[in-house]
Amino acid sequence: MTNQPLANLSLSPPGDVDYFQLWVKTGRYYQVDTATVDGVDTRLRLFDEAGNLLAENDDYLTGSPASRMKFQASIDGWLFVAVDS
């Protein structure tokens, strides 16, 4: 999915973690962003199929609770993005 925003998602109840599956290709660059509403501070984590943490981001801009992860895929396959607050 390229440039496809997902809207009206929630991180509720407290402690909720939402997971998204991405098919990636070796050598290609990817970016995942969150946009937040007042009071919501997101964190992004990237995992491989084995559950190993590959990358993480929280508050990519000073003073902003939104998150952004940019990465280059090292495999052809599935990666998983976890979003929590």
Steps between C-alpha positions, in 0.01 A plus 500: 500500500655829397392834644188343644390666823304297750247717681283476809723252681521504877746397768229417746478362765826615662777250420348411161752416227397498134703290253533549127658258254717632214636307202843648427760450229876497550666836445181705490441786742188528714355759735227456761352806675239566764287812531353556842228688679543688825606276784619207287876434484581215261794263472587291192692172510608285204533122534608217272302175463685347796394787727843666513490877550663668197425869562305727730393866508322725745451875445694555179474881535572691818170592663292274275344177631488352147741223394686426176710207390705494180681182406651305213383140476773238521269215394211415274224406740266603777583754765269612778440847639368540853336829600437580863467799728 
